[in-house]
Coordinates of C-alpha atoms in Angstrom, one line a residue:
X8 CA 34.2 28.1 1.5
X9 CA 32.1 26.5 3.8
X10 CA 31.5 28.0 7.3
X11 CA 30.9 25.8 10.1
X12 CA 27.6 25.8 12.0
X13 CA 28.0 27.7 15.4
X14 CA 25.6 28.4 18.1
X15 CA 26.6 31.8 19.1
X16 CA 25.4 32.8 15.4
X17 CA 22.1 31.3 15.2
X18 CA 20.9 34.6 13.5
X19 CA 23.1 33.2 10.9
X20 CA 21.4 29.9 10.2
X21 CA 19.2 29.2 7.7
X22 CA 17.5 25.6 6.3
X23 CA 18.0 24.6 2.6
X24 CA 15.2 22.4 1.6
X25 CA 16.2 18.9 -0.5
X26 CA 13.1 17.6 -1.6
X27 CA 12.2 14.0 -2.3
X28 CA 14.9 13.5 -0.1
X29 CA 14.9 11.2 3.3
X30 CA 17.1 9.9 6.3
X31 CA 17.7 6.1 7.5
X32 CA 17.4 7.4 10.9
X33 CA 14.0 8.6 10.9
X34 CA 12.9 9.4 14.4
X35 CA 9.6 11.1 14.9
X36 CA 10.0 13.6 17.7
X37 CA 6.5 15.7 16.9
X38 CA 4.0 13.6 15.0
X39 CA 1.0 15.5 13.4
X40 CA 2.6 18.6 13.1
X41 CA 2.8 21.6 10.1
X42 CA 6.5 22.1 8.3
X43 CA 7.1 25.3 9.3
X44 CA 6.6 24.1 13.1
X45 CA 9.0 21.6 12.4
X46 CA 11.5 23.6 10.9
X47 CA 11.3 26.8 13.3
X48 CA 12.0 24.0 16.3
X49 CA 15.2 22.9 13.9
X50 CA 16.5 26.5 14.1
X51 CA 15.6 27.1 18.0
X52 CA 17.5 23.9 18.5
X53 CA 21.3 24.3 18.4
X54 CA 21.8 20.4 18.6
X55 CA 19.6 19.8 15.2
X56 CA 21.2 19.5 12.4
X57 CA 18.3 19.1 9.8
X58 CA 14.7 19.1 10.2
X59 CA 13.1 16.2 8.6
X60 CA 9.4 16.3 7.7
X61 CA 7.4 13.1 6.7
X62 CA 3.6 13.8 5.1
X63 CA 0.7 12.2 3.3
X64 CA 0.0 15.0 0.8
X65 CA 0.3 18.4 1.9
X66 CA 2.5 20.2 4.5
X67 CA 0.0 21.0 6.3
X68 CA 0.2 17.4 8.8
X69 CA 3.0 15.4 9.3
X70 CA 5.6 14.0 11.4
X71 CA 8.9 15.9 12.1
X72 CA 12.4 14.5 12.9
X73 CA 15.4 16.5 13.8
X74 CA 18.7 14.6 14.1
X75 CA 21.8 15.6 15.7
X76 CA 24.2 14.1 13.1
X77 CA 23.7 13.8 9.4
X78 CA 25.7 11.0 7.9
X79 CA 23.8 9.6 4.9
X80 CA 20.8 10.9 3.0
X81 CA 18.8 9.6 0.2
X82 CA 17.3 10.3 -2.9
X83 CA 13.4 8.4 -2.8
X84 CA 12.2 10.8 -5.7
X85 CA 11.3 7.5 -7.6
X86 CA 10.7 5.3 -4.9
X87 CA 7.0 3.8 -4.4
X88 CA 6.9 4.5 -0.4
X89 CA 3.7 5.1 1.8
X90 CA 4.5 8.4 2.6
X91 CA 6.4 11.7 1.1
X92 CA 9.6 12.9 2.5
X93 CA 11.5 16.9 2.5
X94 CA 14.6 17.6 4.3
X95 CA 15.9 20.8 5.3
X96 CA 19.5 21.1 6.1
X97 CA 20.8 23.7 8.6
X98 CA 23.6 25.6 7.1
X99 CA 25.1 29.0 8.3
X100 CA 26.2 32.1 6.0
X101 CA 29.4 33.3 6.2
X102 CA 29.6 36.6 8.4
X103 CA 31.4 39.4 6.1
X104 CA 31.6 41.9 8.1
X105 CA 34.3 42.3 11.0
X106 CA 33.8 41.9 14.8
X107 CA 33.9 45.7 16.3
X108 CA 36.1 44.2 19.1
X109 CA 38.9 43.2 16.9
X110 CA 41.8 45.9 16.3
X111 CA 43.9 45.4 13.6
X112 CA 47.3 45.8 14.2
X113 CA 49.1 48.7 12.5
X114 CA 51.2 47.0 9.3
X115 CA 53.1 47.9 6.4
X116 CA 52.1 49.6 3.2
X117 CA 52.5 46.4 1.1
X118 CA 50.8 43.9 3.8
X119 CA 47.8 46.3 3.6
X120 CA 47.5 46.0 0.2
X121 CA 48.0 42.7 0.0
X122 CA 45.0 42.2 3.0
X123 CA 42.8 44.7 1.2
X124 CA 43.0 42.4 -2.2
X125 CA 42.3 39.6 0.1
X126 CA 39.7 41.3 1.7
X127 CA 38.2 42.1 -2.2
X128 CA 38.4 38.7 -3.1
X129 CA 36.7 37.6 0.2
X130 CA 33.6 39.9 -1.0
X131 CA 33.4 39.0 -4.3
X132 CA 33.4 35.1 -3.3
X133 CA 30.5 35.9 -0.8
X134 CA 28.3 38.0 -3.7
X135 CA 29.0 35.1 -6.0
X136 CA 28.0 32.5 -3.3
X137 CA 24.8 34.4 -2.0
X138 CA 23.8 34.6 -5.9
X139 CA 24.2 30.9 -6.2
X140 CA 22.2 30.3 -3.2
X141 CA 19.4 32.9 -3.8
X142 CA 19.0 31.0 -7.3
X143 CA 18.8 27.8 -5.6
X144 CA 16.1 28.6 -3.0
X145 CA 14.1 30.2 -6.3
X146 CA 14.6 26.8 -8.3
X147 CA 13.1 25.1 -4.9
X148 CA 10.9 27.5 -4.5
X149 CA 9.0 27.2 -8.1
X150 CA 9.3 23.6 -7.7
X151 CA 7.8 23.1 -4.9
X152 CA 4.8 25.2 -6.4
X153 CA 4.4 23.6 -9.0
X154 CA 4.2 20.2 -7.9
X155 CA 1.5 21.4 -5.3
X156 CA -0.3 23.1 -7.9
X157 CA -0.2 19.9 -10.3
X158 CA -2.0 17.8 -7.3
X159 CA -4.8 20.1 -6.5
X160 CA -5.5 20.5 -10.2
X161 CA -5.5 16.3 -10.0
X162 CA -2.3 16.0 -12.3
X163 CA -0.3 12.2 -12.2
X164 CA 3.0 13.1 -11.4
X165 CA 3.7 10.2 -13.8
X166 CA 3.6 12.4 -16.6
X167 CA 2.4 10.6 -19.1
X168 CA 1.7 7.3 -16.5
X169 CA -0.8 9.6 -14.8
X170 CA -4.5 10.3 -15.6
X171 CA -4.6 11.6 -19.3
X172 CA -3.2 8.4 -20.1
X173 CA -6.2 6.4 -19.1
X174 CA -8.0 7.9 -22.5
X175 CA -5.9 5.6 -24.5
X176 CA -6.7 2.5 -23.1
X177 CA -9.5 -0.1 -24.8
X178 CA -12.7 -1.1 -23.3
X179 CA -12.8 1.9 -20.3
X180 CA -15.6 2.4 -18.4
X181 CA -17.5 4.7 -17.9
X182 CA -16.4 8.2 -16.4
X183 CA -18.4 9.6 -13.8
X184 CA -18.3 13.6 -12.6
X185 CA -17.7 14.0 -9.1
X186 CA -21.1 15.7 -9.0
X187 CA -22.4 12.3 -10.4
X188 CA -21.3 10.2 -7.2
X189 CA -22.0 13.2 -4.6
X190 CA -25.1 12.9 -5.5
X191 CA -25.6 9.5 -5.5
X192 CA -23.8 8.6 -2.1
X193 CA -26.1 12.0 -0.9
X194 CA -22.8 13.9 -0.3
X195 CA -20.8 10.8 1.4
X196 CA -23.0 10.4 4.2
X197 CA -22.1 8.6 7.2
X198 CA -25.0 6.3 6.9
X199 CA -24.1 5.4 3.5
X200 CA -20.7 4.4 4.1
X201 CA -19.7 0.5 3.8
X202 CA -16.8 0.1 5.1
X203 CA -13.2 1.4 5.0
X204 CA -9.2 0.3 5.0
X205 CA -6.1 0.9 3.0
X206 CA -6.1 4.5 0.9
X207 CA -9.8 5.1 0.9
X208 CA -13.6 4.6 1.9
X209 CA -16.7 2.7 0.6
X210 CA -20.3 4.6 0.0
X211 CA -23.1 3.1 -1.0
X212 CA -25.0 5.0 -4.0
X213 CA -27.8 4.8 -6.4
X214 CA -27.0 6.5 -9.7
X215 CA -29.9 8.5 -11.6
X216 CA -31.2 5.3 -13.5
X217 CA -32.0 3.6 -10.1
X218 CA -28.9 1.2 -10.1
X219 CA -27.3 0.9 -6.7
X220 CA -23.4 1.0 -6.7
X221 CA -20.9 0.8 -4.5
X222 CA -18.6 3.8 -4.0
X223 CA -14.8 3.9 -3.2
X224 CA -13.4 7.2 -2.5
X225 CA -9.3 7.5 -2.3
X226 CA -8.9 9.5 0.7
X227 CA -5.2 10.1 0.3
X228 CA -3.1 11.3 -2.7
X229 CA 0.3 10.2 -3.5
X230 CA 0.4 6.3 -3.4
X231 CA -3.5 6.1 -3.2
X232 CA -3.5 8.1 -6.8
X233 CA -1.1 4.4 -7.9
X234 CA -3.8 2.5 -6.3
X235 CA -6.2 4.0 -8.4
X236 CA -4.9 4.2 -11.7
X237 CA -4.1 0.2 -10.7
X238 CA -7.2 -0.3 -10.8
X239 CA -8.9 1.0 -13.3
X240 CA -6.4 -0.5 -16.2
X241 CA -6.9 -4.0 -14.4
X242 CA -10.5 -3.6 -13.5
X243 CA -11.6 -1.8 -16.7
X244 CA -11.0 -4.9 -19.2
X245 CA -11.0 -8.0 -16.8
X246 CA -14.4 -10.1 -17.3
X247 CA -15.2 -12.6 -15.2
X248 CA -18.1 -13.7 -13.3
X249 CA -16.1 -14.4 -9.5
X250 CA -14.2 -10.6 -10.4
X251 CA -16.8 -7.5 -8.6
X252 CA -17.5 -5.7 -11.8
X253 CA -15.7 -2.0 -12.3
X254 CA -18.5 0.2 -13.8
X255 CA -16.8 3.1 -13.8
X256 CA -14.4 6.2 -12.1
X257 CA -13.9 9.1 -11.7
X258 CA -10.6 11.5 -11.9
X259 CA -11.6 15.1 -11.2
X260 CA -9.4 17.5 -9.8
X261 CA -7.9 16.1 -6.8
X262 CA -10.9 13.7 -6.5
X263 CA -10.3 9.8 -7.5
X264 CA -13.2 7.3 -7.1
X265 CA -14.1 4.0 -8.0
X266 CA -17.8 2.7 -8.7
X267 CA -18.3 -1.1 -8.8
X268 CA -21.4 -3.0 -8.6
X269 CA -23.4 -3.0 -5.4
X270 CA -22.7 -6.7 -3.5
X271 CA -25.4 -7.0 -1.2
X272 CA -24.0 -9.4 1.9
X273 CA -20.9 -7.5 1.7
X274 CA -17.4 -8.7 2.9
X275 CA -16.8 -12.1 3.8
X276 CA -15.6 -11.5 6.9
X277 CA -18.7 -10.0 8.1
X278 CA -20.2 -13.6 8.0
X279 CA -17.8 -15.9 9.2
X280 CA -15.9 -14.0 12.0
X281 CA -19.1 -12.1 13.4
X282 CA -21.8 -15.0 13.2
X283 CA -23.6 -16.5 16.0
X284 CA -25.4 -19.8 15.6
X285 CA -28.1 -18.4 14.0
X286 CA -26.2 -16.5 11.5
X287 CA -23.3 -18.9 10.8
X288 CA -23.2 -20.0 7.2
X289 CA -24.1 -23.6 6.0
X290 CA -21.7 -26.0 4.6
X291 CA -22.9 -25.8 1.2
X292 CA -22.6 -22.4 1.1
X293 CA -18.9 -22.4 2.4
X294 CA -18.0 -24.8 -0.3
X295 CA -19.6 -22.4 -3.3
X296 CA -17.6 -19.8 -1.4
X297 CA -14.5 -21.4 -1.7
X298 CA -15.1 -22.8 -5.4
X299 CA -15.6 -19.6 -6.3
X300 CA -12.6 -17.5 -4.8
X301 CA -10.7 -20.5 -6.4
X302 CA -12.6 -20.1 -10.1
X303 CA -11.5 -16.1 -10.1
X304 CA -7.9 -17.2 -9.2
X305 CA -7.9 -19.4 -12.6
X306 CA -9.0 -16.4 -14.2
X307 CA -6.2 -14.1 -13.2
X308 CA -3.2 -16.8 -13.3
X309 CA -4.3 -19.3 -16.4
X310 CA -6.6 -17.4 -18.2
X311 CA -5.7 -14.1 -19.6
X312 CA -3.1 -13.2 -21.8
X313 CA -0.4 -12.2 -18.9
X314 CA -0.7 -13.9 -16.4
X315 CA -2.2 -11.4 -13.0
X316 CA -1.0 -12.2 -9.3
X317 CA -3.8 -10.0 -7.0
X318 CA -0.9 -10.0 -4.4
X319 CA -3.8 -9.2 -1.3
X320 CA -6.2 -12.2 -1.5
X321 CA -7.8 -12.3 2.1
X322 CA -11.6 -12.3 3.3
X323 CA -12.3 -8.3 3.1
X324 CA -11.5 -8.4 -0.6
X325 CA -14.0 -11.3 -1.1
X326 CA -17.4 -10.0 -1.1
X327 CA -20.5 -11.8 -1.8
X328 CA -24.1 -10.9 -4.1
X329 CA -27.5 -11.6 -2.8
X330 CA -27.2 -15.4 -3.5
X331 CA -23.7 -15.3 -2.2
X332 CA -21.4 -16.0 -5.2
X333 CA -18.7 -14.8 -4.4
X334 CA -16.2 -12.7 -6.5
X335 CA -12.6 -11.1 -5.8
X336 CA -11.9 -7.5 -5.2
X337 CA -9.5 -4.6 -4.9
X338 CA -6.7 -5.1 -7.5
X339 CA -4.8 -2.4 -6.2
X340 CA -1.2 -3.9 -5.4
X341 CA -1.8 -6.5 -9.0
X342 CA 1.3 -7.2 -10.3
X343 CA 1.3 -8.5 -14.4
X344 CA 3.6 -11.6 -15.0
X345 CA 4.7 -12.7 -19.0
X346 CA 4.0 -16.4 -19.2
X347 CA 7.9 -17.0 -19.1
X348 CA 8.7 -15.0 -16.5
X349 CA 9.8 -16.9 -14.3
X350 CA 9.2 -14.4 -10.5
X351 CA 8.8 -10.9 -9.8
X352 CA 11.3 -8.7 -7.9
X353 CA 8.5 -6.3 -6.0
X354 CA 8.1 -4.7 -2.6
X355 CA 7.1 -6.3 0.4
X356 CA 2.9 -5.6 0.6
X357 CA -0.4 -7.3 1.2
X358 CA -1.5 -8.2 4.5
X359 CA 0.2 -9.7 7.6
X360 CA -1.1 -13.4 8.3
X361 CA -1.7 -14.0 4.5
X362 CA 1.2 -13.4 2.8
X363 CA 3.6 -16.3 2.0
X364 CA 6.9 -17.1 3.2
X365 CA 8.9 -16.3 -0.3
X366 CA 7.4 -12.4 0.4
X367 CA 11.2 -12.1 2.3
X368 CA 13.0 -12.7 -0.7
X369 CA 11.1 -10.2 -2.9
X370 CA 10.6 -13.2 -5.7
X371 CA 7.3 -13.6 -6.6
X372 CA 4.5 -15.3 -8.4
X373 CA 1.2 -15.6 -8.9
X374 CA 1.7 -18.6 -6.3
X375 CA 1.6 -16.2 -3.5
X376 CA -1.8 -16.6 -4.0
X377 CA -2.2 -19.9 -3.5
X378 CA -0.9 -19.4 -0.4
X379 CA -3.4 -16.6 0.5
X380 CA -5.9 -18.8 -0.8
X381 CA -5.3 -21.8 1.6
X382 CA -5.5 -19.4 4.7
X383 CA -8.6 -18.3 3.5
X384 CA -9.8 -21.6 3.4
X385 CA -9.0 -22.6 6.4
X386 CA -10.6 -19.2 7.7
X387 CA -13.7 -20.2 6.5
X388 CA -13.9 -23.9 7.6
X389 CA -12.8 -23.1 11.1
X390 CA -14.8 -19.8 11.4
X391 CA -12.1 -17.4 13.0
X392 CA -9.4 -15.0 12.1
X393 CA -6.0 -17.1 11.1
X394 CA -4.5 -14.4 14.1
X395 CA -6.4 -13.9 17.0
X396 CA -4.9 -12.3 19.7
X397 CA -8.7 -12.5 21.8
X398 CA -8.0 -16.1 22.0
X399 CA -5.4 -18.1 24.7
X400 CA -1.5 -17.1 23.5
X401 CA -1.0 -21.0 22.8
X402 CA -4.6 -20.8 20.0
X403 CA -3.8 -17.1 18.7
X404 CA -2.3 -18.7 15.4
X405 CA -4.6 -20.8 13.5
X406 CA -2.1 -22.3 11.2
X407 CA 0.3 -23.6 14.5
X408 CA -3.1 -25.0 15.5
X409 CA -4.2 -27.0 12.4
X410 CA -0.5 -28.4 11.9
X411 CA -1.3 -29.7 15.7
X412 CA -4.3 -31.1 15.0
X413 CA -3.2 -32.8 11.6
X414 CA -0.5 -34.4 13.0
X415 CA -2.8 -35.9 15.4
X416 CA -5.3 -36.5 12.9
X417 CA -7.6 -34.5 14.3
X418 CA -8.5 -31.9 12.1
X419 CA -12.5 -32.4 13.1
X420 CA -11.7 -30.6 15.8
X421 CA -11.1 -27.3 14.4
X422 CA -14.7 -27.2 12.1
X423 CA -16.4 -23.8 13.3
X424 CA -18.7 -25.2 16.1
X425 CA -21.1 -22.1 15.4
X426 CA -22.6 -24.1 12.3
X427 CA -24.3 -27.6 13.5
X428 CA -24.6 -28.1 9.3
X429 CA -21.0 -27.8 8.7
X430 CA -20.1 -30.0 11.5
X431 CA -22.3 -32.4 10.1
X432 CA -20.6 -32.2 6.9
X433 CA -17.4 -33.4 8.8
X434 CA -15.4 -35.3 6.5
X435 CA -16.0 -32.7 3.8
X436 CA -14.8 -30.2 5.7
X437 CA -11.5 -31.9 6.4
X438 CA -10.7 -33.1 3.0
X439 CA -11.2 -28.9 2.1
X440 CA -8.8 -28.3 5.0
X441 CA -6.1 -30.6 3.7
X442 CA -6.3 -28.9 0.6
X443 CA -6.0 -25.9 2.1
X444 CA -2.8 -27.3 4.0
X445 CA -1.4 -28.5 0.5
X446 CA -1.7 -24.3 -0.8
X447 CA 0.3 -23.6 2.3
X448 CA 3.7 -25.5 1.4
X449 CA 6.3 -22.7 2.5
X450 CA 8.4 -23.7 -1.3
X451 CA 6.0 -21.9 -3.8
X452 CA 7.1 -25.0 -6.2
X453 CA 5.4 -27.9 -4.0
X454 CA 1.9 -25.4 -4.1
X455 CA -0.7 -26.8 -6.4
X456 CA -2.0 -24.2 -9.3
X457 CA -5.5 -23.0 -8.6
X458 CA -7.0 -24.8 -11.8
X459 CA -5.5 -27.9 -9.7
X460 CA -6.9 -27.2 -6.7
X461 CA -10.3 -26.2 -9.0
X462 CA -10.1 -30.2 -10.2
X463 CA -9.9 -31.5 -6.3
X464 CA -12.6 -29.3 -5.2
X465 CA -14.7 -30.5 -7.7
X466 CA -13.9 -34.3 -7.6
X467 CA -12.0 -34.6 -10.6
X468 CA -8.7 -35.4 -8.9
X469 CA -7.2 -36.4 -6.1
X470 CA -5.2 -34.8 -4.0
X471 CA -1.5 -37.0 -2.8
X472 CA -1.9 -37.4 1.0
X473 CA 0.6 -35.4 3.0
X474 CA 2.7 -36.7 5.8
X475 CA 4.7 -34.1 7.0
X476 CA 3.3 -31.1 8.2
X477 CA 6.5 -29.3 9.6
X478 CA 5.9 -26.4 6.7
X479 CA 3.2 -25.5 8.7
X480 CA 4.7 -22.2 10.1
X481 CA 2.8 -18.9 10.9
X482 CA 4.1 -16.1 8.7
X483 CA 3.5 -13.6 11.3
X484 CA 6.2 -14.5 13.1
X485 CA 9.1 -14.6 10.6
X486 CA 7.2 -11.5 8.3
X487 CA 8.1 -7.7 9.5
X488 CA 5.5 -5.7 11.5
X489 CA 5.5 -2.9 8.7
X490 CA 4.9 -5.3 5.7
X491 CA 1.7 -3.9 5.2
X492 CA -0.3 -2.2 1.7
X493 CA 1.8 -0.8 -0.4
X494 CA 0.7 -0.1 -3.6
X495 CA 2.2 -1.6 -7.1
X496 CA 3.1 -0.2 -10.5
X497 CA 0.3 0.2 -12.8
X498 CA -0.8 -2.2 -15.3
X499 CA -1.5 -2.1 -18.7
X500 CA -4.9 -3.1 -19.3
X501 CA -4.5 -3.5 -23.3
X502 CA -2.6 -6.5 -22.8
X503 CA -5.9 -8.6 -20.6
X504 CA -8.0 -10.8 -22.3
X505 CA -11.1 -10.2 -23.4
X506 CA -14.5 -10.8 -22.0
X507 CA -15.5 -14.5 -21.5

């Protein structure tokens, strides 16, 4: 029989811990906080009826809720979320012993033995119950132990998804020890590092032959472990020369790092939102730029044997080699597509400014991308951020200002004013931006494919002159705040193409 939680027993309360298990009505009260803080404010807290913890990867940080009603929880044990989730319901044992103060009245020979059965049963139910939940806090108990065991040791949770599975697949590369990329990055050193964003950082490194690398170390566990075995299946057997080559990983313990090859200008943002006049890029080397983001889209939609949508297509996962070809990076949230498949069902993720409007209905293709892709160009022509909350509230959205400008014809306008080349190369410029506007059709159906757009870039087609430019709609305001990086499935890399 249940018993009732009451606050004049609180000696009698105790918190049974579910799991994998969450709470719609998440409401941090102490962020960056350990469980058993959390929980030993639960139990000090009459009104609190379960102490909800929220954490990266261990217990030991986290955020801590503790509602006073409980009406619905659920089960996210195979749920791809950002963080991981326990709950620990208050409950209260049964008291079976009787108050001191309470006199029992004198009664009849068979009413006593009838209340002394009772009082037998009573017992026995309590003994059976306390057995039950005894072997139910042991069942947590080893559970939770060995799940936290099987991530220090650097165990998938996946089973047979995780790490070990990696060994089957063709054409891996090669497998560094973590030694191997300490060493080269001379222990992670500050100076050394890159850059940094989503689940992890980059190093530069130069391996023991002399060849200088670039070094991604996954910071977090959990998702970031998804991330990475993402990565290396797409990565290790996808050829191409606009894709940043995977040389190899490494999956040590509870160590996961990427190395690719070393891209000497870096990012593309670094050049065309932090460039003065001296620094700003030249119109010819925009247009290879843009070509070339555009050539490693082919690859990934038309070109291999499923077809690959990259899902995060924006100017940090473009980077550039010393003579500024430019090739595509982080394949982390890929998603594989058969070549009838019409759409994906799939989280919300990517970033906010570049994803496309069908992102709210969860159906996607590898025309999200092409969306992506015409922000980007537009990025690059105009030379700032597509939101820019530094500028005046009526210029922070780039793509409210072009479909302005275009409807008054006056794209010109808008050409980065940094770069006296590209301004020169003015009618260029537009014709890429009104390609760039004909990616960013809000009906995924009216977007060219990117070996189309390859043909216009390169002269071999013509593009139909657009009219109407009402499509033109910011996504940030009509996509959710928290629609940012979550990871994907895995992919199988045995089913890529080969190298061409």
């Amino acid at each position: 029989e249940a018993t009732q939680l009451s606050c004049q027993s609180p000696h009698l309360h105790l918190l049974l811990e579910l799991p994998d298990v969450s709470y719609f009505g998440f409401v941090t009260v102490s962020a960056n906080t350990d469980v058993d803080s959390c929980k030993e404010a639960c139990l000090k807290n009459c009104s609190c009826k379960a102490a909800l913890y929220r954490y990266n990867s261990t217990f030991s940080q986290g955020d801590c809720a503790m509602p006073s009603q409980i009406f619905s929880l659920t089960n996210i044990q195979n749920q791809k979320l950002p963080y991981n989730y326990s709950t620990f319901v208050k409950v209260q044992k049964p008291s079976a012993a009787q108050s001191p103060t309470q006199q029992p009245r004198p009664e009849s020979a068979p009413a006593s033995l009838e209340k002394k059965s009772n009082l037998i049963a009573l017992i026995m139910g309590l003994i059976v119950a306390g057995s039950l939940a005894f072997t139910l806090l042991i069942w947590i108990y080893v559970r939770v132990n060995r799940k936290g065991k099987r991530l220090q040791e650097g165990h998938d949770e996946d089973g047979e998804e995780g790490e070990n599975s990696l060994e089957l697949l063709p054409d891996l590369p090669k497998r560094f020890t973590y030694e191997d990329l300490k060493s080269a990055t001379e222990n992670f050193h500050v100076h050394r590092k890159l850059g940094g964003g989503g689940f992890g950082s980059v190093f530069e490194g130069t391996l023991g032959d002399g060849t200088k690398v670039a070094v991604k170390r996954l910071d977090r566990l959990g998702q970031g472990r998804k991330e990475f075995l993402a990565e290396v299946r797409t990565m290790g057997s996808t050829h191409h020369v606009n894709l940043v080559k995977l040389m190899g990983f490494c999956a040590e313990r509870s160590h996961r790092l990427l190395v690719y090859e070393y891209m000497k200008n870096g990012s593309l943002d670094k050049l065309i939102f932090k460039r003065t006049p001296e620094t700003a890029l030249e119109w010819k080397i925009r247009n290879k730029i843009i070509l070339d983001i555009a050539k490693g889209l082919v690859y990934l939609h038309e070109e291999c044997k499923k077809r690959i949508a990259h899902l995060d297509i924006k100017p940090q996962n473009i980077l550039l080699d010393d003579n500024f070809n430019a090739k595509l990076s982080d394949f982390g949230l890929a998603k594989l597509m058969d070549r009838d498949q019409s759409h994906v069902m799939t989280q919300m993720r990517g970033t906010r400014g570049y994803m496309a409007p069908e992102w709210l209905s969860k159906k996607i293709t590898e025309k999200a991308d092409v969306y992506s892709f015409g922000v980007v160009v537009l990025e690059v022509v105009c030379g700032r951020k597509n939101l820019d909350y530094s500028q005046f509230e009526e210029n922070e959205h780039l793509l409210q200002l072009v479909k302005q400008r275009a409807e008054a014809n006056q794209l010109f306008e808008l050409i980065d004013k940094c770069s006296e080349d590209t301004q020169q190369h003015g009618q260029e410029a537009e014709e890429m931006m009104r390609t760039a506007i004909w990616c960013l059709h809000s009906d995924p159906a009216r977007r060219p494919s990117m070996s189309t757009v390859v043909k216009v870039l390169e002269g071999v087609m013509v593009m139909e002159p657009i009219s109407d430019f009402s499509f033109l709609v910011p996504t940030a305001t009509r996509t959710p705040t928290d629609a940012v990086e979550v990871t994907s499935a895995p992919l199988l890399a045995s089913i890529l193409s080969g190298p061409r």
